[in-house]
Amino acid sequence: MLGVENLSVAYGKVNVIKGVSFELRPSLVALIGPNGSGKTTLLKAIAGMVPYSGEVLIDGINLRRIRVDRRTEYVTYVPPTISALPDMTIGDLLLSDSSADVALLERYVRIFGVERLLFRRIWEVSSGELERALLARGLARRSKVLLVDEPLSYTDVRYQLVVMRCLRRLANEGRVVVVASNQLNPLLNYVDRVLALKDGKLFINAPLKTGVDEDKLSELYGVKMKVITIDNIVDVVPVEEARG
Amino acid sequence: MVLLIALLILALSFMAQLAFGAVMLNPLQVLRDGLREIFTATTGIARYRLERALAGVVVGASLALSGYLIQTTTRNPLGDPYLLGISSGALFAVVLTFALPASAITLFVVRPFAALIGGIIAYLLTLLIASKAGMTPTSIVLSGVAVGTFFYSASLFPQYFILRDIHKVFAWSMGSLVVVNLNKPIAIALVLTACTIYSCVSRNVLNALSISDDFVRDLGRDPSRERVILTAMAAVLASFCVAYFGVIGFVGLASPHFARRLLGSGDARYIIPLSLVFGASMLSLTDVVAKIVFYPIEVPVNVIVSLVGAPTLAAIMVGMRRHARG
């Protein structure tokens, strides 16, 4: 269980998250919203990586009461990218995590096709490959809450499905998995619930069926959105207003 | 394996340090005599050579560790021990000491002490500015450059007005391992040991810092705080080296790069020991060159270390790149 109560985050005088509250059972949750709406900040606050006001509860335990060196047992934030010192290799990246379960790490390295990249320098691999390595690293912990930031932006279609299937399985095993992304397909075809942020406030918090609403999504993104279903695969596409 | 070869090179360069000089001597003989002279508190050529050789090892290793820490905390491959304004702060302080009457105390006590304090003040100033700007890698680099430039320019004023001493300032800023007594290498060795132990203990933090601040937060540490501690160690190491031996460049910049290139990894567990050994070897070897290249005149080691080191670094970078392409 992940409980967030009246969470706010400010960077200097700019309020990025403005009093967000929600509660999530073990499930796979989509976190969507326009650029700059506060998705990354919300995830980092839940992971205790940025100062926040309000409370974060994981299985009823207040995040502030969890010893920092044991925090990864409770929550992991998987960043979308990094700015490493050149000459660090993908292998260095994966092994820099002492809280990882090595057997599990090896499994995810195989699943995400990272094994042939281990001796490559970080700046020599593509953005998608780096993203997969970061995922393997993050998933190799047994955190109760998994916060995955933009795992679908650089990965190709095949790995997008691999990633979503993996996250789906983790949610089925009893983890709370939150995925921040705007790649609505495949995202919405795997999740149980949709959270949407707009200007730092919770705009949608609903199960998938009611969450994917054309009017709400159009208002969220500020363009007309249309939900289409082909062979039970849901996609949400922007519709250009008729010109002329 | 690489570490073993590096240690062998270090041993050889140490022996060469003992062997070469104004006269060629048997290095083992020098080692034996030098130790005897130290323990019997007598002074002779063997003791002088041994002390100078030891100085080369500890200063080289200290600069290498300092450079590694700066590169890692600022995530900047151009990082070197003087990136935080330390050398300019020390230079400014040293220039001020030329206003004092030239006595043995000024030369051997006040000047090194002033350099040490000047270096540390420059570092603290850099830290103060960087902390106001968020203590990010970029803020550290930029405030270091600002402080360094300021102190360098400030040191030019007194130099301009006390022209008769300008060659002394110049000689000091060249950096050299001559004028040694055993206290200096021992003092640096103590600081170096403490910093090395702390760095090895914090290897996870160092690895995380060299990848992303998020990874440091993952470990439950505050990246800004870690940056303060680690840059402080780098600053103290570099300040001690500058205070006793002047500004010796390049070793701090290049040693971690040599280590990373040859290992094909950036893992702190291997890079720290290897950088230390490389730094020590590099400075020892180039000091040998400095002693014999214009024999019998000795050149400041700082001149040689860059002249020899820079092409070597370039060659390694080009060579590894070709190797990586297959």
Coordinates of C-alpha atoms in Angstrom, one line a residue:
Chain A
M1 CA 0.0 0.0 0.0
L2 CA 1.2 3.5 -0.9
G3 CA -0.5 6.4 0.8
V4 CA 0.2 10.0 -0.1
E5 CA -1.3 12.7 2.1
N6 CA -1.4 16.3 1.1
L7 CA 2.0 16.2 -0.6
S8 CA 3.5 19.5 -1.7
V9 CA 6.9 20.2 -3.2
A10 CA 8.4 23.6 -3.9
Y11 CA 11.7 24.4 -5.7
G12 CA 12.5 27.8 -4.2
K13 CA 9.4 29.9 -4.7
V14 CA 7.9 27.7 -7.4
N15 CA 5.3 25.3 -6.2
V16 CA 5.6 22.2 -8.3
I17 CA 3.3 19.8 -6.5
K18 CA 0.3 21.5 -4.8
G19 CA -1.2 19.3 -2.1
V20 CA -1.7 15.9 -3.8
S21 CA -3.4 13.0 -1.9
F22 CA -4.1 9.4 -3.0
E23 CA -3.9 5.9 -1.9
L24 CA -2.7 2.9 -4.1
R25 CA -3.1 -0.8 -3.5
P26 CA -0.6 -3.2 -5.1
S27 CA -1.3 -2.6 -8.8
L28 CA 0.2 -1.1 -12.0
V29 CA -0.6 2.6 -12.2
A30 CA -0.1 5.0 -15.1
L31 CA 1.0 8.5 -14.1
I32 CA 0.3 10.9 -17.1
G33 CA 0.3 14.6 -17.6
P34 CA 1.7 17.3 -19.9
N35 CA 5.4 18.2 -19.7
G36 CA 6.2 20.2 -16.5
S37 CA 3.1 19.0 -14.7
G38 CA 5.2 17.6 -11.9
K39 CA 5.3 13.8 -12.7
T40 CA 9.0 13.4 -12.0
T41 CA 8.9 15.6 -8.9
L42 CA 6.0 13.7 -7.5
L43 CA 7.9 10.4 -8.0
K44 CA 11.1 11.8 -6.5
A45 CA 9.2 13.1 -3.5
I46 CA 7.6 9.7 -2.9
A47 CA 11.1 8.2 -3.0
G48 CA 12.3 10.7 -0.5
M49 CA 14.7 12.3 -2.9
V50 CA 13.4 15.9 -2.7
P51 CA 12.2 17.7 0.4
Y52 CA 8.4 17.7 0.6
S53 CA 5.6 18.7 3.0
G54 CA 2.8 16.3 3.7
E55 CA 3.2 12.6 4.3
V56 CA 4.2 9.5 2.4
L57 CA 3.1 6.1 3.9
I58 CA 4.3 2.8 2.7
D59 CA 2.5 -0.2 4.2
G60 CA 1.4 2.2 6.9
I61 CA 5.0 3.3 7.8
N62 CA 5.8 6.9 7.4
L63 CA 8.7 7.4 4.9
R64 CA 10.3 9.9 7.3
R65 CA 10.6 7.2 9.9
I66 CA 12.4 4.8 7.6
R67 CA 16.2 4.8 8.1
V68 CA 17.7 6.2 4.9
D69 CA 20.0 3.3 4.3
R70 CA 17.0 0.9 4.4
R71 CA 14.8 3.1 2.2
T72 CA 15.4 1.0 -1.0
E73 CA 13.6 -1.9 0.7
Y74 CA 10.5 0.2 0.6
V75 CA 10.8 2.4 -2.5
T76 CA 12.9 2.7 -5.6
Y77 CA 12.9 5.5 -8.2
V78 CA 14.2 4.5 -11.7
P79 CA 15.4 7.7 -13.4
P80 CA 14.9 8.0 -17.2
T81 CA 18.5 9.0 -17.9
I82 CA 21.7 10.0 -16.2
S83 CA 24.7 12.4 -16.8
A84 CA 27.6 10.2 -15.8
L85 CA 31.3 10.8 -15.9
P86 CA 32.6 9.5 -19.2
D87 CA 34.4 6.2 -19.0
M88 CA 32.0 4.6 -16.6
T89 CA 30.7 1.4 -18.1
I90 CA 27.2 -0.1 -18.1
G91 CA 28.7 -2.8 -15.9
D92 CA 29.8 -0.1 -13.4
L93 CA 26.4 1.4 -13.5
L94 CA 24.7 -2.0 -12.7
L95 CA 27.2 -2.9 -10.0
S96 CA 27.1 0.5 -8.3
D97 CA 24.0 -0.7 -6.4
S98 CA 24.9 -2.6 -3.3
S99 CA 21.2 -3.2 -2.4
A100 CA 20.6 -5.2 -5.6
D101 CA 19.8 -8.9 -5.6
V102 CA 22.5 -10.2 -7.9
A103 CA 20.6 -13.2 -9.2
L104 CA 17.7 -11.0 -9.9
L105 CA 19.9 -8.4 -11.5
E106 CA 21.3 -11.1 -13.9
R107 CA 17.8 -12.1 -14.8
Y108 CA 16.7 -8.6 -15.7
V109 CA 20.0 -8.0 -17.5
R110 CA 19.0 -10.9 -19.7
I111 CA 15.3 -9.9 -20.0
F112 CA 16.2 -6.4 -21.1
G113 CA 19.0 -7.5 -23.4
V114 CA 21.7 -5.6 -21.6
E115 CA 24.3 -8.4 -21.3
R116 CA 26.2 -7.5 -24.5
L117 CA 26.5 -3.9 -23.3
L118 CA 28.3 -4.6 -19.9
F119 CA 31.7 -3.5 -21.0
R120 CA 30.5 -0.5 -23.1
R121 CA 31.0 3.0 -21.8
I122 CA 27.8 4.8 -20.9
W123 CA 28.2 7.4 -23.6
E124 CA 28.8 4.7 -26.2
V125 CA 25.3 3.1 -25.9
S126 CA 22.1 4.5 -27.2
S127 CA 19.5 6.2 -25.1
G128 CA 17.2 3.2 -25.3
E129 CA 19.9 0.8 -24.2
L130 CA 20.8 3.0 -21.3
E131 CA 17.2 3.2 -20.3
R132 CA 17.0 -0.6 -20.3
A133 CA 20.2 -0.8 -18.1
L134 CA 18.7 1.6 -15.6
L135 CA 15.5 -0.4 -15.5
A136 CA 17.4 -3.7 -14.9
R137 CA 19.2 -1.9 -12.0
G138 CA 16.1 -0.6 -10.5
L139 CA 14.0 -3.7 -10.8
A140 CA 16.7 -5.9 -9.3
R141 CA 15.8 -4.5 -5.9
R142 CA 12.8 -6.0 -4.0
S143 CA 11.3 -2.6 -3.2
K144 CA 7.6 -2.6 -2.2
V145 CA 7.0 0.5 -4.2
L146 CA 8.5 0.9 -7.7
L147 CA 8.4 4.4 -9.3
V148 CA 9.5 4.2 -13.0
D149 CA 10.1 7.5 -14.7
E150 CA 9.6 7.5 -18.5
P151 CA 10.7 4.0 -19.3
L152 CA 9.0 4.1 -22.7
S153 CA 10.5 7.2 -24.2
Y154 CA 13.6 5.8 -25.9
T155 CA 12.9 2.1 -25.9
D156 CA 11.8 0.5 -29.2
V157 CA 8.4 -1.1 -29.5
R158 CA 9.6 -4.6 -28.7
Y159 CA 11.2 -3.5 -25.5
Q160 CA 8.3 -1.3 -24.6
L161 CA 6.2 -4.4 -24.4
V162 CA 8.9 -6.3 -22.6
V163 CA 9.1 -3.5 -20.0
M164 CA 5.3 -3.3 -19.5
R165 CA 5.0 -7.1 -19.2
C166 CA 7.7 -7.1 -16.5
L167 CA 6.1 -4.3 -14.6
R168 CA 2.7 -6.0 -14.9
R169 CA 4.2 -9.2 -13.4
L170 CA 5.7 -7.2 -10.5
A171 CA 2.3 -5.6 -9.8
N172 CA 0.6 -9.0 -9.8
E173 CA 3.2 -10.2 -7.3
G174 CA 2.0 -7.6 -4.9
R175 CA 4.1 -4.5 -5.6
V176 CA 2.8 -0.9 -6.2
V177 CA 4.2 0.1 -9.6
V178 CA 3.8 3.6 -10.8
V179 CA 4.9 4.4 -14.4
A180 CA 5.2 8.0 -15.5
S181 CA 4.9 8.3 -19.2
N182 CA 2.9 9.9 -22.0
Q183 CA 3.2 6.9 -24.4
L184 CA -0.4 6.1 -23.8
N185 CA -0.1 3.0 -26.0
P186 CA 1.2 0.6 -24.7
L187 CA 0.9 2.1 -21.2
L188 CA -2.9 2.1 -21.0
N189 CA -3.1 -1.5 -22.2
Y190 CA -1.3 -2.8 -19.1
V191 CA -2.3 -0.6 -16.2
D192 CA -5.1 -1.0 -13.6
R193 CA -5.4 2.7 -12.7
V194 CA -4.7 6.1 -14.2
L195 CA -3.3 9.1 -12.2
A196 CA -3.0 12.4 -14.1
L197 CA -1.2 15.5 -12.9
K198 CA -2.0 19.0 -14.3
D199 CA -0.2 22.0 -12.9
G200 CA 0.9 20.1 -9.9
K201 CA -2.6 19.0 -8.9
L202 CA -4.2 15.6 -9.2
F203 CA -6.5 15.8 -12.2
I204 CA -7.5 12.2 -12.7
N205 CA -7.4 9.4 -10.2
A206 CA -9.6 6.6 -11.4
P207 CA -9.6 2.9 -12.4
L208 CA -8.7 2.3 -16.1
K209 CA -12.3 2.1 -17.3
T210 CA -13.4 5.5 -16.1
G211 CA -9.9 7.1 -16.2
V212 CA -9.6 6.9 -20.0
D213 CA -12.2 9.5 -20.8
E214 CA -11.9 11.5 -24.0
D215 CA -13.2 14.7 -22.5
K216 CA -10.9 14.5 -19.5
L217 CA -7.8 13.6 -21.5
S218 CA -8.6 16.4 -24.0
E219 CA -8.7 18.9 -21.1
L220 CA -5.5 17.4 -19.6
Y221 CA -3.4 17.8 -22.7
G222 CA -5.2 20.8 -24.2
V223 CA -5.8 19.1 -27.6
K224 CA -8.7 17.0 -28.7
M225 CA -8.1 13.4 -27.9
K226 CA -9.9 10.4 -29.2
V227 CA -9.9 6.9 -27.7
I228 CA -9.7 4.2 -30.3
T229 CA -9.8 0.4 -29.8
I230 CA -8.5 -2.1 -32.3
D231 CA -8.5 -5.8 -31.4
N232 CA -8.9 -4.9 -27.8
I233 CA -5.8 -2.7 -27.9
V234 CA -6.5 0.8 -26.6
D235 CA -4.8 3.9 -28.0
V236 CA -5.5 7.5 -27.4
V237 CA -4.6 9.8 -30.3
P238 CA -4.8 13.5 -30.7
V239 CA -7.2 14.7 -33.3
E240 CA -6.2 17.8 -35.3
E241 CA -9.1 20.2 -35.4
A242 CA -10.5 20.6 -38.9
R243 CA -8.8 23.4 -40.7
G244 CA -10.3 26.0 -43.0
Chain B
M1 CA 47.1 -7.8 -13.1
V2 CA 47.2 -4.2 -14.2
L3 CA 47.8 -3.2 -10.6
L4 CA 50.7 -5.6 -10.3
I5 CA 52.4 -4.2 -13.4
A6 CA 51.8 -0.7 -12.2
L7 CA 53.4 -1.6 -8.8
L8 CA 56.4 -3.0 -10.6
I9 CA 56.7 0.3 -12.6
L10 CA 56.5 2.2 -9.4
A11 CA 59.2 0.1 -7.8
L12 CA 61.5 0.6 -10.8
S13 CA 60.9 4.3 -10.9
F14 CA 61.6 4.5 -7.1
M15 CA 64.9 2.7 -7.7
A16 CA 65.7 5.0 -10.6
Q17 CA 65.0 8.0 -8.3
L18 CA 67.6 6.6 -5.9
A19 CA 70.1 5.8 -8.6
F20 CA 70.1 8.9 -10.7
G21 CA 71.3 12.3 -9.7
A22 CA 74.4 14.4 -9.8
V23 CA 76.3 11.1 -9.6
M24 CA 75.0 7.6 -10.5
L25 CA 74.8 5.3 -7.5
N26 CA 73.7 1.7 -6.7
P27 CA 70.0 2.2 -5.7
L28 CA 70.0 -0.6 -3.1
Q29 CA 73.1 0.9 -1.5
V30 CA 71.4 4.3 -1.4
L31 CA 68.4 2.7 0.2
R32 CA 70.4 1.0 2.9
D33 CA 72.6 4.1 3.6
G34 CA 69.6 6.4 3.4
L35 CA 67.7 4.4 6.0
R36 CA 70.8 4.2 8.2
E37 CA 71.4 8.0 7.9
I38 CA 67.8 8.6 8.8
F39 CA 67.9 6.5 11.9
T40 CA 71.2 7.8 13.0
A41 CA 70.1 11.3 12.3
T42 CA 73.1 12.1 10.1
T43 CA 72.8 13.8 6.7
G44 CA 74.3 12.6 3.5
I45 CA 73.6 12.2 -0.2
A46 CA 71.8 8.9 0.4
R47 CA 69.4 10.3 2.9
Y48 CA 68.7 13.3 0.6
R49 CA 67.9 11.0 -2.3
L50 CA 65.7 8.7 -0.3
E51 CA 63.7 11.6 1.1
R52 CA 63.2 13.0 -2.3
A53 CA 62.2 9.7 -3.7
L54 CA 59.6 9.2 -0.9
A55 CA 58.4 12.8 -1.6
G56 CA 57.8 11.9 -5.2
V57 CA 55.7 8.8 -4.3
V58 CA 53.5 10.5 -1.7
V59 CA 53.0 13.7 -3.6
G60 CA 52.2 11.9 -6.9
A61 CA 49.7 9.6 -5.1
S62 CA 48.1 12.5 -3.2
L63 CA 47.6 14.6 -6.4
A64 CA 46.2 11.5 -8.1
L65 CA 43.7 10.9 -5.3
S66 CA 42.8 14.5 -5.2
G67 CA 42.3 14.6 -8.9
Y68 CA 40.1 11.5 -8.8
L69 CA 37.9 13.0 -6.0
I70 CA 37.5 16.2 -7.9
Q71 CA 36.7 14.5 -11.2
T72 CA 34.1 12.3 -9.5
T73 CA 32.4 14.9 -7.4
T74 CA 32.2 17.4 -10.2
R75 CA 31.5 14.7 -12.8
N76 CA 33.9 16.6 -15.0
P77 CA 36.7 14.7 -16.8
L78 CA 38.8 17.9 -16.9
G79 CA 38.8 18.0 -13.1
D80 CA 42.1 18.4 -11.4
P81 CA 43.2 19.3 -7.8
Y82 CA 43.5 22.9 -8.7
L83 CA 40.0 23.2 -10.2
L84 CA 38.8 24.6 -6.8
G85 CA 41.1 27.6 -6.9
I86 CA 43.6 26.1 -4.5
S87 CA 46.8 26.8 -6.5
S88 CA 45.8 30.4 -7.0
G89 CA 44.9 30.9 -3.4
A90 CA 48.2 29.4 -2.3
L91 CA 50.1 31.5 -4.9
F92 CA 48.4 34.7 -3.6
A93 CA 49.4 33.8 0.0
V94 CA 52.9 33.0 -1.0
V95 CA 53.3 36.2 -3.0
L96 CA 52.3 38.1 0.2
T97 CA 55.0 36.4 2.2
F98 CA 57.6 38.0 -0.1
A99 CA 56.8 41.3 1.7
L100 CA 58.3 39.7 4.9
P101 CA 62.0 39.9 5.6
A102 CA 63.8 37.0 3.9
S103 CA 64.8 34.7 6.7
A104 CA 65.0 31.0 7.2
I105 CA 61.7 31.1 9.2
T106 CA 60.0 33.0 6.3
L107 CA 61.3 30.5 3.8
F108 CA 60.7 27.2 5.6
V109 CA 57.9 27.9 8.1
V110 CA 55.8 30.9 7.1
R111 CA 55.7 30.3 3.4
P112 CA 54.5 26.7 3.4
F113 CA 52.0 27.6 6.1
A114 CA 50.8 30.6 4.2
A115 CA 50.4 28.4 1.0
L116 CA 48.4 25.8 3.0
I117 CA 46.1 28.4 4.5
G118 CA 45.8 30.3 1.2
G119 CA 44.8 27.1 -0.6
I120 CA 42.2 26.1 2.0
I121 CA 40.7 29.6 2.2
A122 CA 40.3 29.6 -1.6
Y123 CA 38.6 26.2 -1.3
L124 CA 36.3 27.4 1.4
L125 CA 35.4 30.4 -0.7
T126 CA 34.6 28.2 -3.7
L127 CA 32.5 26.0 -1.4
L128 CA 30.6 29.0 0.0
I129 CA 29.7 30.3 -3.5
A130 CA 28.9 26.8 -4.8
S131 CA 26.6 26.1 -1.8
K132 CA 24.7 29.3 -2.5
A133 CA 24.2 28.0 -6.0
G134 CA 23.0 24.5 -5.1
M135 CA 26.2 22.6 -4.7
T136 CA 25.8 21.0 -8.2
P137 CA 28.8 19.8 -10.2
T138 CA 28.5 22.8 -12.5
S139 CA 28.2 25.3 -9.6
I140 CA 31.4 23.9 -8.0
V141 CA 33.4 24.1 -11.3
L142 CA 32.2 27.6 -12.0
S143 CA 32.8 29.0 -8.6
G144 CA 36.2 27.3 -8.5
V145 CA 37.1 29.0 -11.7
A146 CA 35.9 32.3 -10.4
V147 CA 37.8 32.1 -7.2
G148 CA 40.9 30.8 -8.9
T149 CA 40.9 33.6 -11.5
F150 CA 40.3 36.2 -8.7
F151 CA 43.3 35.0 -6.6
Y152 CA 45.5 34.7 -9.6
S153 CA 44.9 38.2 -10.7
A154 CA 45.2 39.5 -7.1
S155 CA 48.6 37.8 -6.9
L156 CA 49.8 39.8 -9.9
F157 CA 49.6 43.1 -8.2
P158 CA 52.2 42.5 -5.5
Q159 CA 54.3 40.7 -8.1
Y160 CA 54.2 43.8 -10.3
F161 CA 55.3 46.0 -7.4
I162 CA 58.0 43.8 -5.9
L163 CA 59.7 43.1 -9.2
R164 CA 63.0 42.1 -7.7
D165 CA 61.5 38.9 -6.3
I166 CA 59.6 37.9 -9.4
H167 CA 61.9 35.1 -10.3
K168 CA 61.4 33.6 -6.9
V169 CA 57.7 33.6 -7.2
F170 CA 58.1 32.1 -10.7
A171 CA 60.4 29.4 -9.3
W172 CA 58.0 28.6 -6.5
S173 CA 55.0 28.3 -8.8
M174 CA 56.9 25.8 -11.0
G175 CA 56.8 23.1 -8.5
S176 CA 59.7 20.9 -7.6
L177 CA 60.6 18.1 -5.3
V178 CA 63.9 19.6 -4.2
V179 CA 64.4 21.1 -0.7
V180 CA 63.0 18.2 1.1
N181 CA 63.1 17.0 4.7
L182 CA 61.4 13.9 5.9
N183 CA 58.7 15.8 7.9
K184 CA 57.0 16.9 4.7
P185 CA 56.5 13.5 3.0
I186 CA 55.4 12.1 6.4
A187 CA 52.9 14.8 6.9
I188 CA 51.5 14.3 3.4
A189 CA 51.6 10.5 3.8
L190 CA 49.4 10.8 7.0
V191 CA 46.8 12.9 5.3
L192 CA 46.9 10.7 2.2
T193 CA 46.4 7.5 4.3
A194 CA 43.4 9.0 6.1
C195 CA 41.9 10.2 2.8
T196 CA 42.5 6.9 1.0
I197 CA 40.8 5.0 3.8
Y198 CA 37.8 7.3 3.7
S199 CA 37.6 7.1 -0.1
C200 CA 37.7 3.3 0.0
V201 CA 35.0 3.1 2.6
S202 CA 32.9 5.5 0.5
R203 CA 33.5 3.6 -2.7
N204 CA 29.7 3.1 -3.2
V205 CA 29.1 6.8 -2.8
L206 CA 31.9 7.7 -5.2
N207 CA 30.5 5.3 -7.8
A208 CA 27.1 6.8 -7.4
L209 CA 28.4 10.3 -7.5
S210 CA 30.2 9.6 -10.8
I211 CA 26.9 8.5 -12.4
S212 CA 24.0 10.5 -11.0
D213 CA 23.0 12.4 -7.9
D214 CA 19.8 10.3 -7.9
F215 CA 21.9 7.3 -7.2
V216 CA 23.5 8.9 -4.2
R217 CA 20.1 9.7 -2.8
D218 CA 19.3 6.1 -3.5
L219 CA 22.0 5.1 -1.1
G220 CA 20.3 7.3 1.5
R221 CA 23.0 10.0 1.3
D222 CA 22.8 13.6 0.5
P223 CA 24.9 14.3 -2.6
S224 CA 25.6 17.9 -1.6
R225 CA 27.0 16.8 1.8
E226 CA 29.1 14.1 0.2
R227 CA 30.5 16.6 -2.3
V228 CA 31.5 18.9 0.6
I229 CA 33.3 16.1 2.4
L230 CA 35.0 14.6 -0.6
T231 CA 36.1 18.0 -2.1
A232 CA 37.4 19.0 1.3
M233 CA 39.6 16.0 1.3
A234 CA 40.8 16.7 -2.2
A235 CA 41.5 20.3 -1.2
V236 CA 43.5 19.5 1.9
L237 CA 45.6 17.0 0.0
A238 CA 46.3 19.4 -2.8
S239 CA 47.0 22.3 -0.4
F240 CA 49.6 20.3 1.5
C241 CA 51.3 19.3 -1.8
V242 CA 51.2 22.9 -3.0
A243 CA 52.4 24.3 0.3
Y244 CA 55.5 22.0 0.5
F245 CA 56.4 21.4 -3.2
G246 CA 54.7 24.2 -5.2
V247 CA 52.2 23.7 -8.0
I248 CA 52.7 20.4 -9.8
G249 CA 50.2 20.0 -12.5
F250 CA 48.9 17.2 -14.7
V251 CA 49.5 14.2 -12.3
G252 CA 46.1 14.8 -10.7
L253 CA 44.3 15.2 -14.0
A254 CA 45.9 12.3 -15.9
S255 CA 46.4 9.5 -13.3
P256 CA 42.7 8.7 -12.9
H257 CA 42.3 8.8 -16.7
F258 CA 45.2 6.4 -17.2
A259 CA 43.6 4.1 -14.7
R260 CA 40.1 4.3 -16.2
R261 CA 41.4 3.9 -19.8
L262 CA 43.6 0.9 -19.0
L263 CA 40.9 -0.9 -16.9
G264 CA 38.0 -0.1 -19.2
S265 CA 36.0 0.6 -16.1
G266 CA 35.3 3.5 -13.7
D267 CA 34.7 1.4 -10.6
A268 CA 36.1 3.2 -7.5
R269 CA 37.3 -0.1 -6.0
Y270 CA 39.9 -0.5 -8.8
I271 CA 40.4 3.1 -9.9
I272 CA 41.5 4.4 -6.5
P273 CA 44.4 2.1 -5.9
L274 CA 45.5 2.2 -9.5
S275 CA 45.4 6.0 -9.7
L276 CA 47.5 6.2 -6.6
V277 CA 50.1 3.9 -8.0
F278 CA 50.0 5.7 -11.4
G279 CA 50.3 9.1 -9.8
A280 CA 53.3 8.0 -7.7
S281 CA 55.0 6.4 -10.7
M282 CA 54.4 9.3 -13.0
L283 CA 55.9 11.9 -10.6
S284 CA 58.8 9.6 -9.7
L285 CA 59.7 8.8 -13.3
T286 CA 59.4 12.4 -14.4
D287 CA 61.5 13.6 -11.5
V288 CA 64.3 11.2 -12.7
V289 CA 64.0 12.8 -16.2
A290 CA 64.0 16.2 -14.6
K291 CA 67.3 15.3 -12.9
I292 CA 69.1 14.0 -15.9
V293 CA 67.7 15.7 -19.0
F294 CA 69.8 18.8 -18.8
Y295 CA 72.4 17.2 -16.6
P296 CA 73.9 18.6 -14.4
I297 CA 71.2 21.3 -14.2
E298 CA 67.9 20.1 -12.7
V299 CA 64.7 21.3 -14.3
P300 CA 61.6 21.7 -12.0
V301 CA 59.6 18.5 -12.2
N302 CA 56.4 20.4 -13.1
V303 CA 57.9 21.3 -16.5
I304 CA 58.8 17.7 -17.3
V305 CA 55.7 16.0 -16.0
S306 CA 53.5 17.9 -18.4
L307 CA 55.9 17.7 -21.3
V308 CA 56.1 13.9 -20.9
G309 CA 52.6 13.3 -19.5
A310 CA 50.5 15.2 -22.0
P311 CA 51.6 13.3 -25.1
T312 CA 51.3 10.0 -23.2
L313 CA 47.7 10.8 -22.2
A314 CA 47.0 11.7 -25.8
A315 CA 48.5 8.5 -27.1
I316 CA 46.6 6.4 -24.7
M317 CA 43.3 8.0 -25.5
V318 CA 43.9 7.6 -29.3
G319 CA 45.2 4.1 -28.9
M320 CA 42.3 2.9 -26.7
R321 CA 39.8 4.4 -29.1
R322 CA 41.3 2.5 -32.0
H323 CA 41.4 -0.6 -29.8
A324 CA 37.8 -0.3 -28.9
R325 CA 36.8 0.0 -32.6
G326 CA 38.7 -3.3 -33.2

